[in-house]
Short mmCIF file of C-alpha atoms in Angstrom, two decimals:
data_model
loop_
_atom_site.label_atom_id
_atom_site.label_comp_id
_atom_site.label_asym_id
_atom_site.label_seq_id
_atom_site.Cartn_x
_atom_site.Cartn_y
_atom_site.Cartn_z
CA ILE A 1 134.80 -135.26 11.63
CA GLY A 2 132.63 -132.63 13.34
CA THR A 3 128.76 -132.11 14.05
CA ARG A 4 127.52 -132.34 10.45
CA GLN A 5 125.98 -135.81 10.99
CA LYS A 6 124.85 -135.19 14.63
CA GLY A 7 121.48 -136.70 15.26
CA ARG A 8 121.43 -138.68 11.98
CA ILE A 9 120.80 -142.42 11.77
CA LYS A 10 124.06 -144.21 11.32
CA ALA A 11 125.42 -147.67 11.45
CA LYS A 12 127.78 -149.04 14.21
CA ASN A 13 130.73 -148.59 12.11
CA VAL A 14 130.51 -144.82 11.99
CA ILE A 15 132.83 -143.11 14.56
CA ASP A 16 131.96 -139.55 15.35
CA VAL A 17 135.11 -137.32 16.32
CA GLY A 18 135.69 -133.63 16.91
CA TYR A 19 137.80 -131.40 14.82
CA LYS A 20 141.07 -131.32 17.01
CA SER A 21 143.79 -133.48 15.80
CA GLU A 22 143.88 -135.40 19.05
CA GLU A 23 140.09 -136.38 18.52
CA ILE A 24 140.83 -137.65 15.09
CA VAL A 25 143.84 -139.82 15.99
CA LYS A 26 141.87 -141.23 18.95
CA GLY A 27 138.85 -142.18 16.39
CA ILE A 28 141.47 -143.54 13.94
CA GLY A 29 142.79 -145.54 16.83
CA LYS A 30 139.44 -146.87 17.64
CA ALA A 31 138.66 -147.88 14.03
CA ILE A 32 141.69 -150.12 13.62
CA SER A 33 141.42 -151.78 17.05
CA LYS A 34 140.67 -155.21 17.08
CA GLU A 35 137.69 -154.76 19.49
CA PHE A 36 135.93 -152.33 17.42
CA ARG A 37 136.44 -154.47 14.25
CA ASN A 38 135.13 -157.49 16.18
CA SER A 39 132.00 -155.35 17.45
CA LEU A 40 130.98 -154.98 13.83
CA LYS A 41 130.33 -158.53 13.01
CA ASN A 42 126.82 -158.96 11.89
CA LEU A 43 126.50 -155.34 11.41
CA LYS A 44 123.06 -154.21 10.18
CA ASN A 45 122.82 -151.25 7.80
CA PRO A 46 120.26 -148.91 9.05
CA TYR A 47 119.51 -147.89 5.45
CA GLY A 48 118.41 -151.23 4.16
CA ASP A 49 120.03 -154.01 2.12
CA GLY A 50 121.22 -151.96 -0.70
CA LYS A 51 118.80 -153.44 -3.09
CA ALA A 52 116.36 -150.42 -3.25
CA ALA A 53 117.04 -149.71 -6.89
CA LYS A 54 116.00 -153.14 -8.00
CA LYS A 55 112.97 -153.16 -6.02
CA ILE A 56 111.87 -149.91 -7.43
CA ILE A 57 112.50 -150.94 -11.01
CA ASP A 58 110.57 -154.16 -10.30
CA ILE A 59 107.56 -152.18 -8.99
CA LEU A 60 107.74 -149.63 -11.94
CA GLU A 61 107.80 -152.38 -14.52
CA LYS A 62 104.33 -153.59 -13.21
CA ILE A 63 102.69 -150.14 -13.30
CA LYS A 64 100.31 -149.55 -16.31
CA ILE A 65 101.40 -146.28 -17.75
CA ASP A 66 98.36 -144.34 -19.17
CA LYS A 67 96.42 -141.37 -18.61
CA ASP A 68 94.84 -142.54 -15.52
CA LEU A 69 98.16 -142.44 -13.89
CA ILE A 70 98.54 -138.86 -14.20
CA ILE A 71 95.04 -137.70 -13.45
CA LYS A 72 94.52 -136.57 -9.78
CA LYS A 73 91.24 -137.97 -8.28
CA SER A 74 89.49 -136.29 -5.35
CA LEU A 75 88.47 -138.76 -2.61
#
């Protein structure tokens, strides 16, 4: 509701509506419509697969933690 998310990446299941009650009701109507729900089949999440934490942990577990890790080197 409103413009806070304007210009941000979002999935197809996000419905932008204004502040007026008529706009909100219209958005709800769209959300529950069969056409809209059918259009979401094979929806691709623009933020990835939800497995980022696991991937980060896997990488961090492989990193050698020693003094060289924290010393900045000039190129």
